Amino acid sequence: MRSVTRGLLFVLAAAVPVAAQQATLTPQDYLDIQQLVSKYAYAIDECTNKGYDYADLYVADGAFLTSRNGKILNRFEGRERLAEAARGGMPDCKDVPWAGIVHMLVNHVIEPAQAGATGKVYLIAIGVDGEPGKVEAQGRYEDVYVKTANGWRFKSRTHVLAAGQQEVSRGSKPNPSK
């Protein structure tokens, strides 16, 4: 009877599709992914290295997308386009539309996935419309992370605007350090 039960369990375990088996993440993986997300906020706020520090947080074919009401509005794919996204479409960093805004990413949730991990995090902007104390909830990011030889990177990051939100507010202070 035991051998029949063991055999049945073996057959059932083998029948579970590989995709249904959940990957695992180590505590260090969680920390490294959290650091990646934190580096994102600094890279976008400071627009260092003409946006290429931001672009380097993604894999070579990584993509940043914007979404409203379930529809993709913009897609920036590959290092050059990602650096352009970090500059707000500007030739350099001095005129980014969010100059003076600090991006806060809160309530980060990370889930293991077969190809790496997925995550979501709320986006809170401080200093919108040139007012240092003005705060705005600007939706969330939905992420796909992959582990590379250079550590964890974004495979994709989608900015999902809050329900009913037409657009995010902008900063208005020039950033003299760029």
PDB file of C-alpha atoms in Angstrom, residues 1-175:
ATOM      1  CA  MET A   1       0.000   0.000   0.000  1.00  0.00           C
ATOM      2  CA  ARG A   2       2.830   2.426   0.853  1.00  0.00           C
ATOM      3  CA  SER A   3       4.553   1.852  -2.455  1.00  0.00           C
ATOM      4  CA  VAL A   4       1.281   2.495  -4.307  1.00  0.00           C
ATOM      5  CA  THR A   5       0.747   5.717  -2.336  1.00  0.00           C
ATOM      6  CA  ARG A   6       4.328   6.859  -2.980  1.00  0.00           C
ATOM      7  CA  GLY A   7       3.970   6.024  -6.646  1.00  0.00           C
ATOM      8  CA  LEU A   8       0.735   7.986  -6.853  1.00  0.00           C
ATOM      9  CA  LEU A   9       2.328  10.989  -5.139  1.00  0.00           C
ATOM     10  CA  PHE A  10       5.281  10.823  -7.525  1.00  0.00           C
ATOM     11  CA  VAL A  11       2.960  10.743 -10.546  1.00  0.00           C
ATOM     12  CA  LEU A  12       0.894  13.657  -9.200  1.00  0.00           C
ATOM     13  CA  ALA A  13       3.995  15.737  -8.472  1.00  0.00           C
ATOM     14  CA  ALA A  14       5.329  15.069 -11.963  1.00  0.00           C
ATOM     15  CA  ALA A  15       1.984  16.053 -13.469  1.00  0.00           C
ATOM     16  CA  VAL A  16       2.127  19.583 -12.016  1.00  0.00           C
ATOM     17  CA  PRO A  17       3.307  21.854 -14.843  1.00  0.00           C
ATOM     18  CA  VAL A  18       6.647  23.555 -14.324  1.00  0.00           C
ATOM     19  CA  ALA A  19       5.026  26.980 -14.803  1.00  0.00           C
ATOM     20  CA  ALA A  20       2.700  26.263 -11.880  1.00  0.00           C
ATOM     21  CA  GLN A  21       5.617  25.592  -9.560  1.00  0.00           C
ATOM     22  CA  GLN A  22       6.531  28.826  -7.844  1.00  0.00           C
ATOM     23  CA  ALA A  23      10.094  30.086  -7.815  1.00  0.00           C
ATOM     24  CA  THR A  24      11.666  31.129  -4.543  1.00  0.00           C
ATOM     25  CA  LEU A  25      13.556  34.254  -3.614  1.00  0.00           C
ATOM     26  CA  THR A  26      16.204  34.516  -0.948  1.00  0.00           C
ATOM     27  CA  PRO A  27      16.160  37.270   1.678  1.00  0.00           C
ATOM     28  CA  GLN A  28      19.080  38.821  -0.233  1.00  0.00           C
ATOM     29  CA  ASP A  29      16.996  38.813  -3.432  1.00  0.00           C
ATOM     30  CA  TYR A  30      14.270  40.785  -1.666  1.00  0.00           C
ATOM     31  CA  LEU A  31      16.817  43.300  -0.369  1.00  0.00           C
ATOM     32  CA  ASP A  32      18.456  43.642  -3.778  1.00  0.00           C
ATOM     33  CA  ILE A  33      15.113  44.220  -5.509  1.00  0.00           C
ATOM     34  CA  GLN A  34      14.175  46.819  -2.894  1.00  0.00           C
ATOM     35  CA  GLN A  35      17.504  48.559  -3.536  1.00  0.00           C
ATOM     36  CA  LEU A  36      16.827  48.519  -7.286  1.00  0.00           C
ATOM     37  CA  VAL A  37      13.487  50.257  -6.713  1.00  0.00           C
ATOM     38  CA  SER A  38      15.101  52.812  -4.372  1.00  0.00           C
ATOM     39  CA  LYS A  39      17.835  53.524  -6.919  1.00  0.00           C
ATOM     40  CA  TYR A  40      15.101  54.127  -9.495  1.00  0.00           C
ATOM     41  CA  ALA A  41      13.643  57.014  -7.462  1.00  0.00           C
ATOM     42  CA  TYR A  42      17.043  58.693  -7.108  1.00  0.00           C
ATOM     43  CA  ALA A  43      17.942  58.120 -10.755  1.00  0.00           C
ATOM     44  CA  ILE A  44      14.702  59.672 -12.011  1.00  0.00           C
ATOM     45  CA  ASP A  45      14.798  62.584  -9.542  1.00  0.00           C
ATOM     46  CA  GLU A  46      18.442  63.436 -10.144  1.00  0.00           C
ATOM     47  CA  CYS A  47      18.631  62.480 -13.846  1.00  0.00           C
ATOM     48  CA  THR A  48      22.295  61.604 -13.456  1.00  0.00           C
ATOM     49  CA  ASN A  49      24.553  60.813 -16.383  1.00  0.00           C
ATOM     50  CA  LYS A  50      21.977  62.298 -18.810  1.00  0.00           C
ATOM     51  CA  GLY A  51      19.480  59.584 -17.859  1.00  0.00           C
ATOM     52  CA  TYR A  52      21.803  56.656 -18.503  1.00  0.00           C
ATOM     53  CA  ASP A  53      22.072  55.768 -14.795  1.00  0.00           C
ATOM     54  CA  TYR A  54      18.309  55.314 -14.933  1.00  0.00           C
ATOM     55  CA  ALA A  55      18.506  53.274 -18.145  1.00  0.00           C
ATOM     56  CA  ASP A  56      21.134  51.000 -16.596  1.00  0.00           C
ATOM     57  CA  LEU A  57      18.610  49.854 -13.994  1.00  0.00           C
ATOM     58  CA  TYR A  58      16.932  47.890 -16.806  1.00  0.00           C
ATOM     59  CA  VAL A  59      18.061  44.895 -18.834  1.00  0.00           C
ATOM     60  CA  ALA A  60      19.306  45.743 -22.346  1.00  0.00           C
ATOM     61  CA  ASP A  61      15.855  45.203 -23.888  1.00  0.00           C
ATOM     62  CA  GLY A  62      13.961  46.483 -20.855  1.00  0.00           C
ATOM     63  CA  ALA A  63      10.935  48.731 -21.172  1.00  0.00           C
ATOM     64  CA  PHE A  64       9.216  51.536 -19.280  1.00  0.00           C
ATOM     65  CA  LEU A  65       5.545  51.989 -20.092  1.00  0.00           C
ATOM     66  CA  THR A  66       2.820  54.390 -19.046  1.00  0.00           C
ATOM     67  CA  SER A  67      -0.772  53.279 -18.712  1.00  0.00           C
ATOM     68  CA  ARG A  68      -4.122  54.965 -18.191  1.00  0.00           C
ATOM     69  CA  ASN A  69      -7.415  53.112 -17.745  1.00  0.00           C
ATOM     70  CA  GLY A  70      -5.833  49.814 -18.796  1.00  0.00           C
ATOM     71  CA  LYS A  71      -4.353  51.175 -22.039  1.00  0.00           C
ATOM     72  CA  ILE A  72      -0.642  51.574 -22.743  1.00  0.00           C
ATOM     73  CA  LEU A  73       0.087  55.182 -23.685  1.00  0.00           C
ATOM     74  CA  ASN A  74       3.868  55.238 -24.078  1.00  0.00           C
ATOM     75  CA  ARG A  75       6.606  52.653 -24.405  1.00  0.00           C
ATOM     76  CA  PHE A  76      10.331  53.329 -24.002  1.00  0.00           C
ATOM     77  CA  GLU A  77      12.381  50.242 -24.831  1.00  0.00           C
ATOM     78  CA  GLY A  78      16.152  49.799 -24.885  1.00  0.00           C
ATOM     79  CA  ARG A  79      18.905  51.873 -23.287  1.00  0.00           C
ATOM     80  CA  GLU A  80      18.665  54.960 -25.532  1.00  0.00           C
ATOM     81  CA  ARG A  81      14.883  55.272 -25.234  1.00  0.00           C
ATOM     82  CA  LEU A  82      15.029  54.659 -21.465  1.00  0.00           C
ATOM     83  CA  ALA A  83      17.596  57.440 -21.031  1.00  0.00           C
ATOM     84  CA  GLU A  84      15.274  59.652 -23.089  1.00  0.00           C
ATOM     85  CA  ALA A  85      12.395  58.747 -20.745  1.00  0.00           C
ATOM     86  CA  ALA A  86      14.526  59.696 -17.731  1.00  0.00           C
ATOM     87  CA  ARG A  87      15.114  63.117 -19.316  1.00  0.00           C
ATOM     88  CA  GLY A  88      11.396  63.611 -19.922  1.00  0.00           C
ATOM     89  CA  GLY A  89      12.048  63.657 -23.661  1.00  0.00           C
ATOM     90  CA  MET A  90      14.430  66.586 -23.291  1.00  0.00           C
ATOM     91  CA  PRO A  91      17.933  66.736 -24.821  1.00  0.00           C
ATOM     92  CA  ASP A  92      19.506  66.951 -21.366  1.00  0.00           C
ATOM     93  CA  CYS A  93      18.489  66.800 -17.711  1.00  0.00           C
ATOM     94  CA  LYS A  94      18.129  70.484 -16.913  1.00  0.00           C
ATOM     95  CA  ASP A  95      14.540  70.763 -18.162  1.00  0.00           C
ATOM     96  CA  VAL A  96      12.926  67.531 -16.961  1.00  0.00           C
ATOM     97  CA  PRO A  97       9.192  68.107 -16.414  1.00  0.00           C
ATOM     98  CA  TRP A  98       9.408  66.815 -12.841  1.00  0.00           C
ATOM     99  CA  ALA A  99      12.277  69.079 -11.718  1.00  0.00           C
ATOM    100  CA  GLY A 100      11.871  69.777  -7.999  1.00  0.00           C
ATOM    101  CA  ILE A 101       9.727  66.702  -7.378  1.00  0.00           C
ATOM    102  CA  VAL A 102      10.830  63.881  -5.086  1.00  0.00           C
ATOM    103  CA  HIS A 103       9.455  60.455  -5.998  1.00  0.00           C
ATOM    104  CA  MET A 104       8.539  58.309  -2.992  1.00  0.00           C
ATOM    105  CA  LEU A 105       7.865  54.656  -3.647  1.00  0.00           C
ATOM    106  CA  VAL A 106       5.889  53.047  -0.835  1.00  0.00           C
ATOM    107  CA  ASN A 107       4.242  49.761   0.141  1.00  0.00           C
ATOM    108  CA  HIS A 108       6.469  47.692  -2.104  1.00  0.00           C
ATOM    109  CA  VAL A 109       5.211  44.145  -2.657  1.00  0.00           C
ATOM    110  CA  ILE A 110       7.533  41.575  -4.267  1.00  0.00           C
ATOM    111  CA  GLU A 111       6.349  38.166  -5.477  1.00  0.00           C
ATOM    112  CA  PRO A 112       8.476  35.312  -6.803  1.00  0.00           C
ATOM    113  CA  ALA A 113       7.841  34.442 -10.449  1.00  0.00           C
ATOM    114  CA  GLN A 114       9.134  31.742 -12.745  1.00  0.00           C
ATOM    115  CA  ALA A 115      11.422  34.113 -14.665  1.00  0.00           C
ATOM    116  CA  GLY A 116      12.446  36.162 -11.610  1.00  0.00           C
ATOM    117  CA  ALA A 117       9.998  38.293  -9.656  1.00  0.00           C
ATOM    118  CA  THR A 118       7.154  40.740 -10.025  1.00  0.00           C
ATOM    119  CA  GLY A 119       6.315  43.718  -7.890  1.00  0.00           C
ATOM    120  CA  LYS A 120       4.070  46.659  -7.339  1.00  0.00           C
ATOM    121  CA  VAL A 121       4.663  49.884  -5.466  1.00  0.00           C
ATOM    122  CA  TYR A 122       2.699  53.099  -4.960  1.00  0.00           C
ATOM    123  CA  LEU A 123       4.105  56.340  -6.372  1.00  0.00           C
ATOM    124  CA  ILE A 124       3.819  59.440  -4.213  1.00  0.00           C
ATOM    125  CA  ALA A 125       5.237  62.723  -5.532  1.00  0.00           C
ATOM    126  CA  ILE A 126       6.313  65.516  -3.198  1.00  0.00           C
ATOM    127  CA  GLY A 127       6.832  69.064  -4.467  1.00  0.00           C
ATOM    128  CA  VAL A 128       4.365  69.040  -7.341  1.00  0.00           C
ATOM    129  CA  ASP A 129       3.485  72.275  -9.120  1.00  0.00           C
ATOM    130  CA  GLY A 130       6.565  73.909  -7.611  1.00  0.00           C
ATOM    131  CA  GLU A 131       5.149  73.747  -4.082  1.00  0.00           C
ATOM    132  CA  PRO A 132       7.630  71.946  -1.773  1.00  0.00           C
ATOM    133  CA  GLY A 133       4.890  70.652   0.566  1.00  0.00           C
ATOM    134  CA  LYS A 134       2.359  69.629  -2.080  1.00  0.00           C
ATOM    135  CA  VAL A 135       1.902  65.861  -2.221  1.00  0.00           C
ATOM    136  CA  GLU A 136       0.132  63.839  -4.888  1.00  0.00           C
ATOM    137  CA  ALA A 137      -0.624  60.130  -5.224  1.00  0.00           C
ATOM    138  CA  GLN A 138       0.361  59.303  -8.799  1.00  0.00           C
ATOM    139  CA  GLY A 139      -0.793  55.719  -9.114  1.00  0.00           C
ATOM    140  CA  ARG A 140       1.594  52.802  -8.939  1.00  0.00           C
ATOM    141  CA  TYR A 141       4.327  50.954 -10.756  1.00  0.00           C
ATOM    142  CA  GLU A 142       3.886  47.338 -11.823  1.00  0.00           C
ATOM    143  CA  ASP A 143       7.251  45.661 -12.316  1.00  0.00           C
ATOM    144  CA  VAL A 144       8.894  42.576 -13.737  1.00  0.00           C
ATOM    145  CA  TYR A 145      12.379  41.944 -12.314  1.00  0.00           C
ATOM    146  CA  VAL A 146      15.051  39.589 -13.602  1.00  0.00           C
ATOM    147  CA  LYS A 147      18.335  38.576 -12.038  1.00  0.00           C
ATOM    148  CA  THR A 148      21.346  39.207 -14.270  1.00  0.00           C
ATOM    149  CA  ALA A 149      25.112  38.885 -13.929  1.00  0.00           C
ATOM    150  CA  ASN A 150      24.996  42.531 -12.771  1.00  0.00           C
ATOM    151  CA  GLY A 151      22.282  41.914 -10.175  1.00  0.00           C
ATOM    152  CA  TRP A 152      18.530  42.456 -10.304  1.00  0.00           C
ATOM    153  CA  ARG A 153      17.200  44.685 -13.091  1.00  0.00           C
ATOM    154  CA  PHE A 154      13.844  45.797 -14.412  1.00  0.00           C
ATOM    155  CA  LYS A 155      12.596  43.784 -17.359  1.00  0.00           C
ATOM    156  CA  SER A 156       9.639  46.129 -17.452  1.00  0.00           C
ATOM    157  CA  ARG A 157       8.124  48.868 -15.336  1.00  0.00           C
ATOM    158  CA  THR A 158       4.644  50.161 -16.048  1.00  0.00           C
ATOM    159  CA  HIS A 159       3.386  53.391 -14.488  1.00  0.00           C
ATOM    160  CA  VAL A 160      -0.327  52.866 -13.905  1.00  0.00           C
ATOM    161  CA  LEU A 161      -2.134  56.135 -13.193  1.00  0.00           C
ATOM    162  CA  ALA A 162      -4.627  56.142 -10.338  1.00  0.00           C
ATOM    163  CA  ALA A 163      -8.228  55.422 -11.341  1.00  0.00           C
ATOM    164  CA  GLY A 164      -9.760  58.490 -12.971  1.00  0.00           C
ATOM    165  CA  GLN A 165      -6.469  60.388 -12.935  1.00  0.00           C
ATOM    166  CA  GLN A 166      -5.920  62.129 -16.263  1.00  0.00           C
ATOM    167  CA  GLU A 167      -2.265  62.989 -15.822  1.00  0.00           C
ATOM    168  CA  VAL A 168       0.335  63.529 -13.144  1.00  0.00           C
ATOM    169  CA  SER A 169       1.254  66.998 -11.962  1.00  0.00           C
ATOM    170  CA  ARG A 170       4.627  68.404 -12.842  1.00  0.00           C
ATOM    171  CA  GLY A 171       7.345  70.227 -11.006  1.00  0.00           C
ATOM    172  CA  SER A 172       8.219  73.763 -11.897  1.00  0.00           C
ATOM    173  CA  LYS A 173      11.577  74.410 -10.297  1.00  0.00           C
ATOM    174  CA  PRO A 174      14.596  74.196 -12.557  1.00  0.00           C
ATOM    175  CA  ASN A 175      17.222  71.768 -11.332  1.00  0.00           C
TER     176      ASN A 175
END
